Amino acid sequence: MNLKKTYLRQQREKAGFFVLLLCTLVWNIAGQSLQSANDYVRRASTRFTQGDIEGAIQDYSVALRYNPHKAVTYSNRGNLRQITGDLDGALEDYETAIRLDSQLAVAYYNRGNLWFIKEDLDKAVTDYSRAIELSPEMAEAYVNRGNARIATDKPAAGLSDYNKAIKINSKLGAAYYNRGILHYKSGQIDAAQQDFRQALKKTDKVIQESRYLIKPNPQIATIYLYLSYTLYEQQKYEQALEAISQALTADPKLASAYGVRGNIYSSLGKLEQALNDYNQALTSGTKLAGLYFNRGMIRMQQNDRQGALDDYTNAVAIDPGFVEAWNNRGSIHQQENKLKQALSDFDQALKIKPDYPFSLCNRGYTRVLLQDYSGALQDLNYAIALDSQLADAYINRGSVYWSQQKWEAALQDFNQALKLDKDNPFALSNRGLYCWKFGQKDLAEKDFSRAIALHPEMENIIKNRLSTIHTIAAK
């Protein structure tokens, strides 16, 4: 049976970038009739920083009744409308702002954010580029243009934008975080880890500069989460656990953090703690296929086959293309001697991924049990061609040769399996049976003893196989 953890891989695919929103603050508005407008703008800004978005929108609307020609006020109100999900209202405000002042960089920037949300990425890049043209030191525009470029499969251009943003403003935490995500997705774990650490140093609750108020990024937990990913992949498990603790301190409801901590505990052999974390993640409302899959892995190690079967079934219901889950569910059916169901699951896995050696190996062995030796050899030969280091494939092919009384070919495969995995109890027991059959009982006893020491359940299996050999010999 071949099992594989995939939770982190799935999380990597779901990685998200921080998008920065800007409100420009204007304090000096001349003219007697505009004094009240100024007051409302001031109070709108205060309400925004306090999280009273609706109140801030109302104040900007009143300010616009006093001065309907102030482009920046439209831009700011559009920003807040966008936050509340009123995208049509936001777009109307941005376009009014640009019509009133075609040189207002922040209006192009905010409209770019709206296009990004609408997934109209070419328009987003165009607006971010215009904002940069008008305000070359707007680091946030580089960050968000980098996001859009990466979303259009232009990672090199995205990386260039993040680098430029950091050069302009080395305190911009989102730039480090987003660059870290890019490095992480491309497998540059050390570089990603450095960026995540910098992001944690640079990200404050609110960052204020001379011209912009940047919307808070309440993503400290997420940065710690991705830092833990890099530490996990480097097998720095204790440091990864510390990062997860920080993530959960920042956001106790972050289900992904429990899932990753479950992976860490699993790697440390702390199965009960891993199981508890997977349970916590799943009861938090996050129904990810990878969470069910990994909990199924733990349950398999605890001999809870029914629980594991349920988890793998949930995993493929959520993600029908989850090859490893089909493979593992088939393995359980195989162990339960439900061979037709096992064959069906392996067939499904191979329909999705025809060159998946683990399912080829497992289907091959299922066919051995069904005495379909021709089909079994076809699967096992292909599995070995795809992965010549797969010990189980040699063991299973050796079993085919054994059934066909091709004794020397069987021995050759059992020996090859032991070259690849010297402590494989199945290869040891099979080679021991060969030695026993051909009178090399001292060698057989050595192999049997090692197999049983590694896997005590092998004792009964060996006894049954020896009994079969004796019965056949007697006949």
Coordinates of C-alpha atoms in Angstrom, one line a residue, residues 32-201:
Q32 CA -15.8 79.3 3.3
S33 CA -18.4 77.0 1.8
L34 CA -15.9 74.1 1.8
Q35 CA -15.2 74.2 5.5
S36 CA -18.0 71.8 6.3
A37 CA -16.8 69.5 3.5
N38 CA -13.4 69.5 5.1
D39 CA -15.0 68.6 8.4
Y40 CA -16.9 65.6 6.9
V41 CA -13.8 64.4 5.1
R42 CA -11.8 64.5 8.4
R43 CA -14.5 62.6 10.2
A44 CA -14.8 60.1 7.3
S45 CA -11.1 59.4 7.6
T46 CA -11.4 58.9 11.4
R47 CA -14.3 56.6 11.0
F48 CA -12.4 54.6 8.3
T49 CA -9.5 54.0 10.7
Q50 CA -11.9 52.9 13.4
G51 CA -13.6 50.4 11.1
D52 CA -16.9 52.3 10.7
I53 CA -17.0 51.9 6.9
E54 CA -20.7 52.8 6.5
G55 CA -20.3 55.9 8.6
A56 CA -17.3 57.0 6.6
I57 CA -19.3 56.5 3.3
Q58 CA -22.1 58.7 4.7
D59 CA -19.6 61.4 5.6
Y60 CA -17.9 61.3 2.2
S61 CA -21.4 61.6 0.6
V62 CA -22.2 64.7 2.6
A63 CA -18.8 66.2 1.8
L64 CA -19.6 65.7 -1.9
R65 CA -22.9 67.6 -1.6
Y66 CA -20.8 70.6 -0.4
N67 CA -18.1 70.1 -3.0
P68 CA -19.2 67.8 -5.9
H69 CA -16.1 68.5 -7.9
K70 CA -13.5 67.1 -5.5
A71 CA -12.1 64.0 -7.3
V72 CA -10.2 62.6 -4.4
T73 CA -13.4 62.4 -2.3
Y74 CA -15.0 60.3 -5.0
S75 CA -12.0 58.1 -5.1
N76 CA -12.1 57.6 -1.3
R77 CA -15.8 56.9 -1.3
G78 CA -15.3 54.4 -4.1
N79 CA -12.7 52.6 -2.1
L80 CA -15.0 52.2 0.8
R81 CA -17.9 51.1 -1.4
Q82 CA -15.6 48.5 -2.9
I83 CA -14.8 47.2 0.6
T84 CA -18.5 46.8 1.3
G85 CA -19.0 44.9 -2.0
D86 CA -20.8 47.7 -3.8
L87 CA -18.6 47.3 -6.9
D88 CA -20.9 49.1 -9.3
G89 CA -21.0 52.1 -7.0
A90 CA -17.3 52.0 -6.5
L91 CA -16.7 51.9 -10.3
E92 CA -19.0 54.9 -10.8
D93 CA -17.0 56.9 -8.1
Y94 CA -13.6 56.0 -9.6
E95 CA -14.7 57.0 -13.1
T96 CA -16.1 60.3 -11.8
A97 CA -12.9 61.0 -10.0
I98 CA -10.8 60.3 -13.1
R99 CA -13.2 62.5 -15.2
L100 CA -12.7 65.3 -12.7
D101 CA -8.9 64.8 -12.4
S102 CA -7.2 62.7 -15.0
Q103 CA -3.9 63.0 -13.1
L104 CA -5.2 61.5 -9.8
A105 CA -3.0 58.4 -9.5
V106 CA -4.8 56.9 -6.6
A107 CA -8.1 56.8 -8.5
Y108 CA -6.5 54.7 -11.2
Y109 CA -4.9 52.6 -8.5
N110 CA -8.2 51.9 -6.8
R111 CA -10.0 51.2 -10.1
G112 CA -7.2 48.7 -10.8
N113 CA -8.1 47.0 -7.5
L114 CA -11.7 46.8 -8.6
W115 CA -10.7 45.2 -12.0
F116 CA -8.5 42.8 -10.1
I117 CA -11.5 41.7 -8.0
K118 CA -13.6 41.3 -11.1
E119 CA -10.7 39.2 -12.6
D120 CA -10.4 41.6 -15.5
L121 CA -6.6 41.5 -15.1
D122 CA -5.6 43.3 -18.3
K123 CA -7.6 46.3 -17.3
A124 CA -6.1 46.1 -13.8
V125 CA -2.6 46.1 -15.1
T126 CA -3.4 49.1 -17.3
D127 CA -4.7 51.1 -14.4
Y128 CA -1.8 50.2 -12.1
S129 CA 0.6 51.1 -14.8
R130 CA -1.1 54.5 -15.2
A131 CA -1.0 55.1 -11.5
I132 CA 2.8 54.3 -11.6
E133 CA 3.3 56.7 -14.5
L134 CA 1.6 59.5 -12.6
S135 CA 3.2 58.6 -9.2
P136 CA 6.4 56.6 -9.7
E137 CA 7.0 56.3 -6.0
M138 CA 3.7 54.5 -5.3
A139 CA 5.1 51.2 -4.0
E140 CA 1.6 49.8 -3.5
A141 CA 0.8 50.1 -7.2
Y142 CA 3.9 47.9 -8.0
V143 CA 2.7 45.3 -5.4
N144 CA -0.7 45.0 -6.9
R145 CA 0.4 45.1 -10.4
G146 CA 2.8 42.3 -9.5
N147 CA -0.2 40.3 -8.2
A148 CA -2.1 40.9 -11.5
R149 CA 0.9 39.9 -13.6
I150 CA 1.4 36.7 -11.7
A151 CA -2.3 36.0 -12.0
T152 CA -1.8 36.2 -15.8
D153 CA 1.1 33.8 -15.6
K154 CA 3.9 36.3 -15.8
P155 CA 5.9 35.5 -12.7
A156 CA 9.1 37.2 -13.8
A157 CA 7.2 40.5 -14.3
G158 CA 5.5 40.0 -11.0
L159 CA 8.8 39.4 -9.2
S160 CA 10.2 42.6 -10.8
D161 CA 7.3 44.6 -9.5
Y162 CA 7.7 43.3 -5.9
N163 CA 11.4 44.0 -6.0
K164 CA 10.7 47.6 -7.2
A165 CA 8.1 48.1 -4.5
I166 CA 10.6 47.0 -1.8
K167 CA 13.3 49.3 -3.3
I168 CA 10.8 52.2 -3.0
N169 CA 9.5 51.3 0.4
S170 CA 11.4 48.7 2.4
K171 CA 8.8 48.8 5.2
L172 CA 6.0 47.5 3.0
G173 CA 5.2 44.1 4.6
A174 CA 2.8 43.0 1.9
A175 CA 5.5 43.2 -0.8
Y176 CA 7.7 40.8 1.2
Y177 CA 4.8 38.5 1.9
N178 CA 3.7 38.4 -1.8
R179 CA 7.3 37.8 -3.0
G180 CA 7.6 35.1 -0.4
I181 CA 4.5 33.4 -1.8
L182 CA 6.0 33.6 -5.3
H183 CA 9.2 32.1 -4.1
Y184 CA 7.4 29.4 -2.2
K185 CA 5.3 28.4 -5.2
S186 CA 8.4 28.1 -7.3
G187 CA 10.1 25.9 -4.7
Q188 CA 12.6 28.5 -3.5
I189 CA 12.0 27.6 0.2
D190 CA 15.0 29.6 1.7
A191 CA 14.1 32.8 -0.2
A192 CA 10.4 32.4 0.8
Q193 CA 11.3 31.9 4.4
Q194 CA 13.4 35.1 4.5
D195 CA 10.6 37.1 2.9
F196 CA 8.0 35.8 5.4
R197 CA 10.3 36.8 8.3
Q198 CA 10.7 40.3 6.8
A199 CA 7.0 40.5 6.3
L200 CA 6.4 39.8 10.0
K201 CA 8.9 42.5 10.9

